[in-house]
Short mmCIF file of C-alpha atoms in Angstrom, two decimals:
data_model
loop_
_atom_site.label_atom_id
_atom_site.label_comp_id
_atom_site.label_asym_id
_atom_site.label_seq_id
_atom_site.Cartn_x
_atom_site.Cartn_y
_atom_site.Cartn_z
CA MET A 1 2.35 12.02 -11.05
CA ALA A 2 0.45 8.85 -10.37
CA CYS A 3 2.69 5.80 -10.25
CA ILE A 4 1.41 2.25 -9.95
CA SER A 5 4.39 0.00 -10.53
CA SER A 6 7.82 -0.89 -9.35
CA ASN A 7 8.95 -3.89 -11.21
CA ILE A 8 9.68 -4.44 -14.82
CA GLU A 9 9.77 -7.30 -17.22
CA THR A 10 11.87 -7.13 -20.33
CA SER A 11 10.29 -4.42 -22.38
CA VAL A 12 8.74 -1.05 -21.77
CA GLY A 13 7.00 1.48 -23.89
CA VAL A 14 6.15 5.14 -23.59
CA PHE A 15 2.91 6.04 -25.27
CA GLU A 16 1.02 9.27 -25.75
CA SER A 17 -2.28 8.46 -24.06
CA HIS A 18 -4.43 10.07 -26.75
CA HIS A 19 -2.85 7.77 -29.39
CA HIS A 20 -3.88 4.59 -27.63
CA ARG A 21 -7.41 3.69 -28.76
CA SER A 22 -7.89 0.73 -26.40
CA LEU A 23 -6.26 2.29 -23.36
CA ARG A 24 -8.68 0.80 -20.83
CA SER A 25 -8.14 -2.80 -21.91
CA PHE A 26 -4.39 -2.21 -22.23
CA VAL A 27 -4.14 -0.81 -18.71
CA SER A 28 -6.11 -3.72 -17.32
CA ILE A 29 -3.19 -6.05 -18.02
CA HIS A 30 -0.34 -3.54 -17.58
CA ARG A 31 0.99 -1.33 -14.83
CA GLN A 32 1.29 2.34 -15.59
CA CYS A 33 2.91 5.58 -14.56
CA ILE A 34 1.17 8.74 -15.72
CA PHE A 35 3.17 11.92 -16.31
CA GLY A 36 0.87 14.70 -17.48
CA ASN A 37 -0.32 13.60 -20.92
CA SER A 38 2.12 10.69 -21.19
CA VAL A 39 1.68 7.18 -19.92
CA PHE A 40 4.65 4.94 -19.12
CA PHE A 41 3.57 1.29 -19.24
CA VAL A 42 5.40 -1.54 -17.57
CA ARG A 43 4.42 -5.08 -18.38
CA PRO A 44 3.67 -7.31 -15.36
CA LEU A 45 6.33 -9.91 -14.58
CA ARG A 46 5.85 -13.46 -15.78
CA LEU A 47 7.47 -16.20 -13.76
CA ASN A 48 10.14 -17.24 -16.25
CA SER A 49 10.46 -14.07 -18.30
CA VAL A 50 13.89 -13.13 -17.03
CA PHE A 51 14.48 -15.55 -14.18
CA ARG A 52 16.41 -18.02 -16.33
CA HIS A 53 18.36 -15.93 -18.80
CA GLY A 54 18.41 -12.41 -17.37
CA PRO A 55 16.95 -9.28 -19.00
CA ARG A 56 17.13 -8.97 -22.77
CA GLU A 57 18.07 -5.78 -24.55
CA HIS A 58 15.08 -3.76 -25.64
CA PRO A 59 15.14 -0.20 -26.94
CA LEU A 60 13.45 2.42 -24.84
CA SER A 61 11.39 5.18 -26.33
CA ASN A 62 13.39 8.15 -27.70
CA GLY A 63 16.64 6.18 -27.36
CA TYR A 64 16.80 6.11 -23.58
CA ARG A 65 19.24 3.49 -22.31
CA SER A 66 17.84 3.11 -18.80
CA PHE A 67 14.50 3.08 -17.08
CA SER A 68 15.49 5.85 -14.69
CA ALA A 69 16.58 8.06 -17.58
CA ALA A 70 13.20 7.64 -19.26
CA PHE A 71 11.30 8.32 -16.04
CA ASN A 72 13.39 11.30 -15.02
CA SER A 73 13.22 12.90 -18.48
CA ILE A 74 9.44 12.58 -18.68
CA ALA A 75 9.06 13.86 -15.12
CA SER A 76 11.31 16.81 -15.90
CA ASP A 77 9.32 17.60 -19.05
CA ASN A 78 6.19 17.75 -16.89
CA GLY A 79 7.73 20.04 -14.28
CA MET A 80 8.30 17.31 -11.71
CA PRO A 81 11.83 17.41 -10.28
CA GLU A 82 11.49 14.28 -8.13
CA GLU A 83 14.54 12.04 -8.35
CA ARG A 84 13.81 8.48 -9.37
CA VAL A 85 16.06 5.47 -9.16
CA VAL A 86 16.49 1.91 -10.38
CA VAL A 87 17.72 -0.38 -7.60
CA LEU A 88 19.68 -3.63 -7.62
CA VAL A 89 19.37 -5.75 -4.47
CA ILE A 90 22.15 -8.29 -3.97
CA GLY A 91 21.10 -11.58 -2.36
CA GLY A 92 18.38 -14.19 -2.52
CA GLY A 93 17.01 -14.84 0.97
CA GLY A 94 14.14 -13.71 3.12
CA ARG A 95 15.98 -10.53 4.09
CA GLU A 96 16.40 -9.54 0.44
CA HIS A 97 12.76 -10.37 -0.30
CA ALA A 98 11.73 -8.00 2.50
CA ILE A 99 14.02 -5.25 1.18
CA CYS A 100 12.55 -5.66 -2.32
CA TYR A 101 9.04 -5.48 -0.84
CA ALA A 102 9.86 -2.21 0.94
CA LEU A 103 11.52 -0.74 -2.15
CA LYS A 104 8.47 -1.65 -4.23
CA ARG A 105 6.44 0.63 -1.95
CA SER A 106 8.98 3.47 -2.29
CA PRO A 107 7.49 6.28 -4.41
CA SER A 108 10.89 7.21 -5.88
CA CYS A 109 11.81 3.66 -6.92
CA ASP A 110 11.28 3.03 -10.64
CA ALA A 111 12.30 -0.58 -10.79
CA ILE A 112 13.92 -3.27 -8.70
CA PHE A 113 16.29 -6.02 -9.77
CA CYS A 114 17.36 -8.75 -7.37
CA ALA A 115 20.36 -11.00 -7.96
CA PRO A 116 20.08 -13.89 -7.70
CA GLY A 117 16.69 -13.47 -6.05
CA ASN A 118 14.37 -16.42 -5.48
CA ALA A 119 11.16 -17.94 -6.75
CA GLY A 120 8.99 -16.18 -4.18
CA ILE A 121 10.31 -12.73 -5.10
CA THR A 122 9.59 -13.45 -8.74
CA SER A 123 6.13 -14.91 -8.16
CA ALA A 124 5.04 -11.98 -5.98
CA GLY A 125 6.31 -9.44 -8.51
CA ASP A 126 8.38 -7.73 -5.83
CA ALA A 127 11.42 -7.53 -8.13
CA THR A 128 12.83 -8.82 -11.39
CA CYS A 129 15.21 -11.63 -10.43
CA ILE A 130 18.50 -12.09 -12.26
CA SER A 131 19.46 -15.64 -11.36
CA ASP A 132 22.58 -15.87 -13.51
CA LEU A 133 24.38 -12.72 -12.30
CA ASP A 134 27.44 -13.75 -10.27
CA ILE A 135 27.25 -11.47 -7.23
CA LEU A 136 30.85 -12.28 -6.25
CA ASP A 137 32.09 -11.06 -9.66
CA SER A 138 32.36 -7.30 -9.22
CA SER A 139 32.99 -6.63 -12.92
CA ALA A 140 29.82 -8.52 -13.89
CA VAL A 141 27.75 -6.60 -11.33
CA ILE A 142 29.21 -3.27 -12.49
CA SER A 143 28.48 -4.09 -16.14
CA PHE A 144 24.89 -4.97 -15.29
CA CYS A 145 24.42 -1.71 -13.36
CA GLN A 146 25.83 0.35 -16.19
CA LYS A 147 23.73 -1.42 -18.81
CA TRP A 148 20.45 -1.02 -16.93
CA GLY A 149 20.97 2.41 -15.39
CA VAL A 150 21.07 1.19 -11.80
CA GLY A 151 21.34 4.17 -9.46
CA LEU A 152 21.50 2.31 -6.13
CA VAL A 153 22.84 -1.09 -5.11
CA VAL A 154 21.74 -2.59 -1.77
CA VAL A 155 23.95 -5.48 -0.65
CA GLY A 156 22.10 -7.94 1.58
CA PRO A 157 24.48 -10.78 2.57
CA GLU A 158 27.81 -10.39 4.33
CA ALA A 159 29.96 -12.53 1.99
CA PRO A 160 29.99 -10.09 -0.99
CA LEU A 161 30.69 -7.22 1.43
CA VAL A 162 33.68 -8.95 3.00
CA ALA A 163 34.86 -9.83 -0.53
CA GLY A 164 34.91 -6.13 -1.46
CA LEU A 165 31.88 -5.75 -3.74
CA ALA A 166 30.98 -2.36 -2.24
CA ASN A 167 34.56 -1.11 -2.73
CA ASP A 168 34.45 -1.93 -6.44
CA LEU A 169 30.96 -0.51 -7.01
CA VAL A 170 31.78 2.78 -5.28
CA LYS A 171 35.02 3.04 -7.25
CA ALA A 172 32.94 2.65 -10.43
CA GLY A 173 30.72 5.55 -9.30
CA ILE A 174 27.68 3.44 -8.40
CA PRO A 175 25.98 4.45 -5.11
CA THR A 176 26.12 1.39 -2.85
CA PHE A 177 24.46 0.79 0.49
CA GLY A 178 26.84 -1.53 2.30
CA PRO A 179 30.28 -1.18 3.87
CA SER A 180 33.70 -1.58 2.30
CA SER A 181 35.59 -4.82 2.91
CA GLU A 182 37.71 -2.98 5.49
CA ALA A 183 34.64 -1.76 7.40
CA ALA A 184 32.92 -5.16 7.01
CA ALA A 185 35.65 -6.56 9.29
CA LEU A 186 33.31 -5.53 12.11
CA GLU A 187 31.47 -8.73 11.25
CA GLY A 188 34.18 -10.59 9.37
CA SER A 189 36.53 -10.64 12.37
CA LYS A 190 35.31 -10.84 15.95
CA ASN A 191 38.83 -10.00 17.10
CA PHE A 192 38.74 -6.77 15.06
CA MET A 193 35.40 -5.83 16.64
CA LYS A 194 36.63 -6.60 20.16
CA ASN A 195 39.82 -4.58 19.66
CA LEU A 196 37.74 -1.62 18.46
CA CYS A 197 35.57 -1.91 21.59
CA ASP A 198 38.68 -1.87 23.77
CA LYS A 199 40.17 1.14 22.04
CA TYR A 200 37.02 3.27 22.03
CA GLY A 201 35.47 2.26 25.36
CA ILE A 202 32.48 0.38 23.94
CA PRO A 203 30.91 -1.94 26.57
CA THR A 204 31.32 -5.63 25.70
CA ALA A 205 32.11 -8.95 27.38
CA LYS A 206 35.64 -9.53 28.73
CA TYR A 207 37.68 -11.63 26.26
CA GLN A 208 40.97 -13.00 25.01
CA THR A 209 41.97 -14.10 21.50
CA PHE A 210 43.95 -17.28 20.79
CA THR A 211 45.57 -19.24 17.97
CA ASP A 212 47.16 -21.81 20.29
CA PRO A 213 44.72 -24.40 21.68
CA SER A 214 46.73 -25.03 24.85
CA ALA A 215 46.78 -21.32 25.74
CA ALA A 216 43.04 -21.08 25.04
CA LYS A 217 42.29 -24.04 27.32
CA LYS A 218 44.47 -22.61 30.09
CA TYR A 219 42.52 -19.33 29.96
CA ILE A 220 39.20 -21.20 29.95
CA LYS A 221 40.24 -23.18 33.04
CA GLU A 222 41.18 -19.94 34.82
CA GLN A 223 37.85 -18.28 33.96
CA GLY A 224 35.59 -21.28 34.52
CA ALA A 225 32.28 -22.20 32.89
CA PRO A 226 29.88 -21.14 31.52
CA ILE A 227 32.03 -19.44 28.88
CA VAL A 228 31.69 -18.59 25.19
CA VAL A 229 34.01 -19.76 22.38
CA LYS A 230 33.75 -18.02 19.00
CA ALA A 231 35.41 -18.60 15.64
CA ASP A 232 37.01 -15.32 14.63
CA GLY A 233 35.76 -15.29 11.02
CA LEU A 234 32.50 -15.88 9.18
CA ALA A 235 31.14 -19.36 9.91
CA ALA A 236 27.59 -19.17 8.49
CA GLY A 237 26.13 -18.42 11.93
CA LYS A 238 27.50 -21.65 13.41
CA GLY A 239 30.79 -20.43 14.87
CA VAL A 240 29.60 -19.62 18.41
CA VAL A 241 29.56 -22.18 21.20
CA VAL A 242 28.06 -21.34 24.59
CA ALA A 243 29.84 -23.91 26.77
CA PHE A 244 28.26 -24.75 30.13
CA THR A 245 31.09 -27.07 31.14
CA LEU A 246 34.87 -26.90 30.76
CA GLU A 247 34.76 -30.05 28.62
CA GLU A 248 32.35 -28.43 26.16
CA ALA A 249 34.63 -25.40 25.93
CA TYR A 250 37.74 -27.55 25.36
CA GLU A 251 35.90 -29.49 22.65
CA ALA A 252 34.90 -26.23 20.92
CA VAL A 253 38.53 -25.06 20.95
CA ASP A 254 39.75 -28.35 19.48
CA SER A 255 37.07 -28.39 16.78
CA MET A 256 38.09 -24.93 15.61
CA LEU A 257 41.86 -24.77 16.17
CA VAL A 258 42.82 -28.45 15.80
CA LYS A 259 40.22 -30.08 13.54
CA GLY A 260 39.59 -26.93 11.50
CA VAL A 261 35.84 -27.45 11.17
CA PHE A 262 35.37 -23.83 10.06
CA GLY A 263 38.47 -23.65 7.88
CA SER A 264 40.26 -20.31 7.91
CA ALA A 265 37.33 -18.72 9.78
CA GLY A 266 38.25 -20.78 12.84
CA CYS A 267 42.05 -20.50 12.76
CA ARG A 268 41.73 -17.93 15.54
CA VAL A 269 39.20 -18.04 18.40
CA VAL A 270 37.78 -15.45 20.74
CA VAL A 271 37.05 -16.75 24.23
CA GLU A 272 34.75 -14.43 26.12
CA GLU A 273 32.83 -14.01 29.32
CA PHE A 274 29.32 -15.49 29.51
CA LEU A 275 26.76 -12.74 29.95
CA GLU A 276 23.43 -13.50 31.57
CA GLY A 277 20.40 -11.50 30.51
CA GLU A 278 18.07 -10.97 27.57
CA GLU A 279 19.31 -10.62 24.01
CA ALA A 280 18.02 -7.86 21.74
CA SER A 281 18.78 -6.58 18.26
CA PHE A 282 19.48 -2.93 17.52
CA PHE A 283 19.78 -1.53 14.00
CA ALA A 284 21.14 1.81 12.83
CA LEU A 285 21.66 3.31 9.38
CA VAL A 286 25.11 4.86 9.00
CA ASP A 287 26.50 7.26 6.38
CA GLY A 288 30.14 7.27 7.51
CA GLU A 289 29.76 10.07 10.06
CA ASN A 290 26.12 10.06 11.19
CA ALA A 291 23.79 7.32 12.39
CA ILE A 292 20.02 7.10 12.81
CA PRO A 293 18.29 4.27 14.69
CA LEU A 294 15.75 1.96 13.16
CA GLU A 295 12.89 0.56 15.21
CA SER A 296 13.79 -2.13 17.74
CA ALA A 297 13.37 -5.83 17.04
CA GLN A 298 14.05 -9.10 18.80
CA ASP A 299 14.53 -12.57 17.36
CA HIS A 300 14.44 -16.16 18.64
CA LYS A 301 17.70 -18.01 17.94
CA ARG A 302 16.96 -21.42 19.46
CA VAL A 303 15.24 -23.98 17.28
CA GLY A 304 12.71 -25.23 19.85
CA ASP A 305 9.82 -23.82 21.84
CA GLY A 306 10.82 -22.24 25.13
CA ASP A 307 14.16 -21.23 23.59
CA THR A 308 15.48 -24.79 23.68
CA GLY A 309 17.73 -26.75 21.35
CA PRO A 310 20.62 -25.58 19.16
CA ASN A 311 21.08 -22.07 17.82
CA THR A 312 19.79 -21.23 14.34
CA GLY A 313 19.86 -18.23 12.05
CA GLY A 314 16.57 -17.19 13.68
CA MET A 315 13.17 -18.89 14.00
CA GLY A 316 11.07 -15.75 14.32
CA ALA A 317 11.12 -12.12 15.37
CA TYR A 318 8.94 -9.22 16.39
CA SER A 319 9.08 -5.44 16.39
CA PRO A 320 9.12 -3.37 18.52
CA ALA A 321 10.99 -5.14 21.33
CA PRO A 322 9.63 -4.10 24.75
CA ILE A 323 12.99 -4.83 26.39
CA LEU A 324 14.50 -1.93 24.44
CA THR A 325 12.83 1.05 26.08
CA LYS A 326 13.35 4.53 24.67
CA GLU A 327 15.87 5.18 27.44
CA LEU A 328 17.82 2.04 26.58
CA GLN A 329 17.75 2.87 22.86
CA SER A 330 19.25 6.30 23.60
CA LEU A 331 21.91 4.64 25.76
CA VAL A 332 22.76 2.15 22.99
CA MET A 333 23.16 4.99 20.49
CA GLU A 334 25.37 7.04 22.82
CA SER A 335 27.51 4.25 24.31
CA ILE A 336 27.75 1.73 21.44
CA ILE A 337 26.63 2.90 17.98
CA LEU A 338 28.04 6.44 17.81
CA PRO A 339 31.44 5.50 19.35
CA THR A 340 31.65 2.69 16.77
CA VAL A 341 30.91 5.07 13.88
CA LYS A 342 33.47 7.58 15.14
CA GLY A 343 36.03 4.86 15.84
CA MET A 344 35.70 3.40 12.35
CA SER A 345 36.09 6.88 10.86
CA ASP A 346 39.17 7.55 13.01
CA GLU A 347 40.62 4.19 11.92
CA GLY A 348 40.36 5.27 8.28
CA CYS A 349 37.55 2.91 7.24
CA LYS A 350 34.29 4.84 7.39
CA PHE A 351 31.25 2.65 7.74
CA VAL A 352 28.35 3.12 5.29
CA GLY A 353 25.44 0.72 5.62
CA VAL A 354 23.40 -0.81 8.40
CA LEU A 355 24.97 -1.66 11.73
CA TYR A 356 23.21 -4.57 13.40
CA ALA A 357 24.24 -4.74 17.03
CA GLY A 358 23.56 -7.97 18.87
CA LEU A 359 23.09 -6.87 22.46
CA MET A 360 22.80 -8.44 25.85
CA ILE A 361 20.75 -6.50 28.38
CA GLU A 362 22.58 -7.71 31.47
CA LYS A 363 20.43 -9.18 34.21
CA LYS A 364 22.61 -7.83 37.04
CA SER A 365 22.92 -4.24 35.77
CA GLY A 366 20.08 -3.78 33.28
CA LEU A 367 22.60 -2.15 30.94
CA PRO A 368 23.39 -3.10 27.33
CA LYS A 369 26.62 -4.74 26.25
CA LEU A 370 27.67 -5.46 22.69
CA ILE A 371 27.83 -9.17 21.85
CA GLU A 372 28.60 -8.87 18.15
CA TYR A 373 28.14 -6.73 15.07
CA ASN A 374 26.63 -7.72 11.76
CA VAL A 375 27.13 -5.36 8.85
CA ARG A 376 23.79 -6.00 7.17
CA PHE A 377 20.12 -6.29 8.08
CA GLY A 378 19.36 -9.23 10.33
CA ASP A 379 17.26 -12.11 9.11
CA PRO A 380 14.41 -12.49 10.18
CA GLU A 381 14.43 -9.08 11.93
CA CYS A 382 14.54 -7.33 8.56
CA GLN A 383 11.16 -8.79 7.65
CA VAL A 384 9.33 -7.20 10.58
CA LEU A 385 11.16 -3.89 10.13
CA MET A 386 10.39 -3.63 6.42
CA VAL A 387 6.65 -4.26 6.81
CA ARG A 388 6.52 -1.52 9.46
CA LEU A 389 8.59 1.05 7.54
CA GLU A 390 6.50 3.82 5.97
CA SER A 391 9.31 6.06 4.70
CA ASP A 392 10.70 5.95 1.15
CA LEU A 393 13.43 3.34 1.63
CA ALA A 394 15.19 4.15 -1.65
CA GLN A 395 15.66 7.81 -0.71
CA VAL A 396 16.80 6.98 2.83
CA LEU A 397 19.45 4.56 1.57
CA LEU A 398 20.61 7.04 -1.08
CA ALA A 399 21.00 9.66 1.67
CA ALA A 400 23.21 7.22 3.57
CA CYS A 401 25.34 6.62 0.47
CA ARG A 402 25.82 10.39 0.04
CA GLY A 403 26.65 11.14 3.67
CA GLU A 404 23.37 13.01 4.12
CA LEU A 405 21.62 11.17 6.98
CA SER A 406 21.91 14.09 9.38
CA GLY A 407 18.38 15.37 9.93
CA VAL A 408 16.70 12.38 8.26
CA SER A 409 13.84 10.87 10.26
CA LEU A 410 11.97 7.65 9.61
CA ASN A 411 8.24 6.97 9.76
CA TRP A 412 6.93 3.67 11.11
CA SER A 413 3.52 2.09 11.44
CA SER A 414 2.35 2.19 15.03
CA GLY A 415 1.21 -1.43 15.05
CA PRO A 416 3.70 -4.22 15.88
CA ALA A 417 4.77 -6.93 13.44
CA MET A 418 5.76 -10.56 13.91
CA VAL A 419 7.40 -13.13 11.63
CA VAL A 420 7.23 -16.88 12.14
CA VAL A 421 9.93 -18.79 10.28
CA MET A 422 9.00 -22.11 8.69
CA ALA A 423 12.01 -24.41 8.30
CA SER A 424 12.71 -27.77 6.69
CA ASN A 425 12.47 -30.78 8.98
CA GLY A 426 15.89 -31.52 10.44
CA TYR A 427 17.10 -27.91 10.44
CA PRO A 428 19.59 -26.70 11.73
CA GLY A 429 21.09 -30.14 11.06
CA THR A 430 20.73 -32.18 7.89
CA TYR A 431 17.43 -31.51 6.16
CA GLU A 432 15.57 -32.76 3.12
CA LYS A 433 15.28 -30.59 0.01
CA GLY A 434 12.60 -30.62 -2.65
CA THR A 435 9.51 -31.04 -0.46
CA VAL A 436 6.38 -29.44 -1.94
CA ILE A 437 4.77 -26.37 -0.34
CA GLN A 438 1.14 -25.55 -1.13
CA ASN A 439 -1.55 -23.00 -0.22
CA LEU A 440 0.77 -19.98 0.00
CA GLU A 441 -1.62 -17.63 -1.83
CA GLU A 442 -4.50 -18.71 0.39
CA ALA A 443 -2.36 -18.18 3.48
CA GLU A 444 -1.64 -14.56 2.53
CA GLN A 445 -5.36 -13.91 2.16
CA VAL A 446 -6.73 -15.75 5.21
CA VAL A 447 -6.44 -12.65 7.43
CA PRO A 448 -5.46 -9.01 6.76
CA SER A 449 -1.90 -7.63 6.81
CA VAL A 450 -0.05 -10.87 6.05
CA LYS A 451 3.03 -11.08 3.82
CA ILE A 452 5.02 -14.27 3.19
CA PHE A 453 8.71 -13.75 2.48
CA HIS A 454 10.60 -16.54 0.74
CA ALA A 455 14.07 -17.51 1.90
CA GLY A 456 14.73 -20.91 0.34
CA THR A 457 12.24 -21.84 -2.37
CA ALA A 458 12.22 -22.81 -6.03
CA VAL A 459 9.52 -23.83 -8.50
CA ASP A 460 9.43 -27.41 -9.82
CA SER A 461 8.41 -28.58 -13.29
CA ASP A 462 4.77 -28.78 -12.20
CA GLY A 463 4.73 -25.17 -11.00
CA ASN A 464 4.79 -26.04 -7.31
CA PHE A 465 6.90 -24.22 -4.77
CA ILE A 466 9.51 -26.53 -3.25
CA ALA A 467 11.85 -26.08 -0.29
CA THR A 468 15.54 -25.65 -1.16
CA GLY A 469 16.98 -24.43 2.14
CA GLY A 470 16.92 -24.79 5.90
CA ARG A 471 14.92 -21.68 6.72
CA VAL A 472 12.36 -21.51 3.92
CA LEU A 473 9.51 -19.06 4.63
CA GLY A 474 8.97 -16.03 6.84
CA VAL A 475 5.25 -15.66 7.53
CA THR A 476 4.88 -12.04 8.59
CA ALA A 477 1.88 -10.13 9.93
CA LYS A 478 1.04 -6.74 11.39
CA GLY A 479 -1.62 -6.00 13.97
CA LYS A 480 -2.95 -3.29 16.26
CA ASP A 481 -0.98 -4.97 19.06
CA LEU A 482 1.45 -7.86 19.37
CA GLU A 483 -1.29 -10.35 20.21
CA GLU A 484 -3.13 -9.58 16.98
CA ALA A 485 0.08 -9.71 14.94
CA ARG A 486 0.89 -13.10 16.49
CA ASP A 487 -2.61 -14.49 15.90
CA ARG A 488 -2.59 -13.39 12.27
CA ALA A 489 0.86 -14.83 11.61
CA TYR A 490 -0.06 -18.21 13.08
CA GLN A 491 -3.40 -18.31 11.27
CA ALA A 492 -1.49 -17.86 8.03
CA VAL A 493 1.07 -20.50 9.02
CA GLU A 494 -1.66 -23.03 9.73
CA GLU A 495 -3.15 -22.43 6.28
CA ILE A 496 0.10 -23.53 4.58
CA ASN A 497 0.25 -27.16 3.49
CA TRP A 498 3.85 -28.33 3.90
CA GLN A 499 4.50 -31.78 5.28
CA GLY A 500 8.27 -31.27 5.14
CA GLY A 501 8.42 -28.24 7.41
CA PHE A 502 8.09 -27.15 11.03
CA TYR A 503 7.93 -23.93 13.07
CA ARG A 504 8.08 -22.69 16.63
CA ARG A 505 4.71 -22.10 18.25
CA ASP A 506 5.78 -19.53 20.82
CA ILE A 507 7.30 -16.65 18.87
CA GLY A 508 6.94 -13.44 20.88
CA TRP A 509 6.60 -15.12 24.28
CA ARG A 510 9.20 -12.87 25.93
CA ALA A 511 7.51 -9.71 24.67
CA LEU A 512 4.08 -10.89 25.74
CA LEU A 513 5.45 -11.84 29.18
CA HIS A 514 7.12 -8.45 29.46
CA LYS A 515 3.84 -6.76 28.54
CA GLN A 516 1.94 -8.73 31.19
CA SER A 517 4.56 -7.89 33.82
CA SER A 518 4.38 -4.20 32.93
CA ALA A 519 0.59 -4.25 33.15
CA LYS A 520 0.71 -5.79 36.63
CA SER A 521 3.27 -3.28 37.88
#
């Protein structure tokens, strides 16, 4: 079978190739999958074909009600048993764009929907975006999956997971890559995560949890500064304060417990020991009982060059991360990831999905400690991982959903990747929306191996991309080494014409410094 396609518009047709007189001209404007003597044509996506109103009902050849059914039946008729799947990706940021991009390259993936998606995903043809599907309405998502024959749902953001979307989808018999709401408490409650670490001997910073501000301040005074104050719940990445003075720590406690700046997410705080060292990100795919590591990655949280200024969701990342040696990765799996998977299973809430461990490699010991868990792919780390992944992502995620990860291995490109995030001026504070972004197509072509992932864009009435978020673009590049990946990413960035945006100019500096130090030693 030759397959050249992965996204669909609103109608498909199965044609016997010998009945189509003008096949060559037809194929020139269509994508096709060839099964023996049959050709399955998929029309290329137009920008507004389904973005505004969602997919329209169209009959499939021979009465098939889903794309996967049509594909699988034709494949079976031609003696090809390969399983094929239609995938729905939940979310609309740069992480979800990267997941769609990787799924598009998966040989077993028939078609990709993304809800709500974004303008960049649509424009690139990396998925069919369903902007009006309410991803927090489980019944609406289930109905969509049943109508369009979706055989795998990949949930990107944490909010739908904590709200129980995966629970409802699994109950409806729809394979879903993402944890239940109970298991998502690993991210949804820092106190839950810390208690699990205590119970199962997982190395983490010393801590106490408080609901009373006076008790929290007393503990802070006893411990001294620097110290870390965290809102217990989800606070959009803004609920962590690294306080270098007692006054800063007291102010953080008051803002959360007294002023309620994070609402219910901040009605309980975790006060923990300040760890000195280098942060790193570690990702593992989990099927409830087994876990397999992804490649290492490291991001830059601070908004300014030299890791200065306030924390952000991430201003850039690279993979692999030299700080995470093979020995350290094995140690992380044995001392942190696998005890977590076993602990969650023993607690009666098996974890299925991706575990994203935020680590601190302690300066004094050189050993990893767990800072926090996220229960989804990191952003922007996902972007560099997905461009390096060479395995069939759809099949790997299905194996995780079925509890079949044992024995699965992943293939990665040998060359590193780097992503430089372009953000709206003012981010992470107040920023302007609606500024025009130009030259994106030219930027992707200026050097080889560049892919631009959209995180916060829309298209205006004149057809221009405009910025709609804080972090807006993830300019990603691969290279034979980190220097080449960096140079390519920044060449592409400099080609983009966006007066309303900015970016860090030193992404990867820690890795490059580490490489130089290793070369000298």
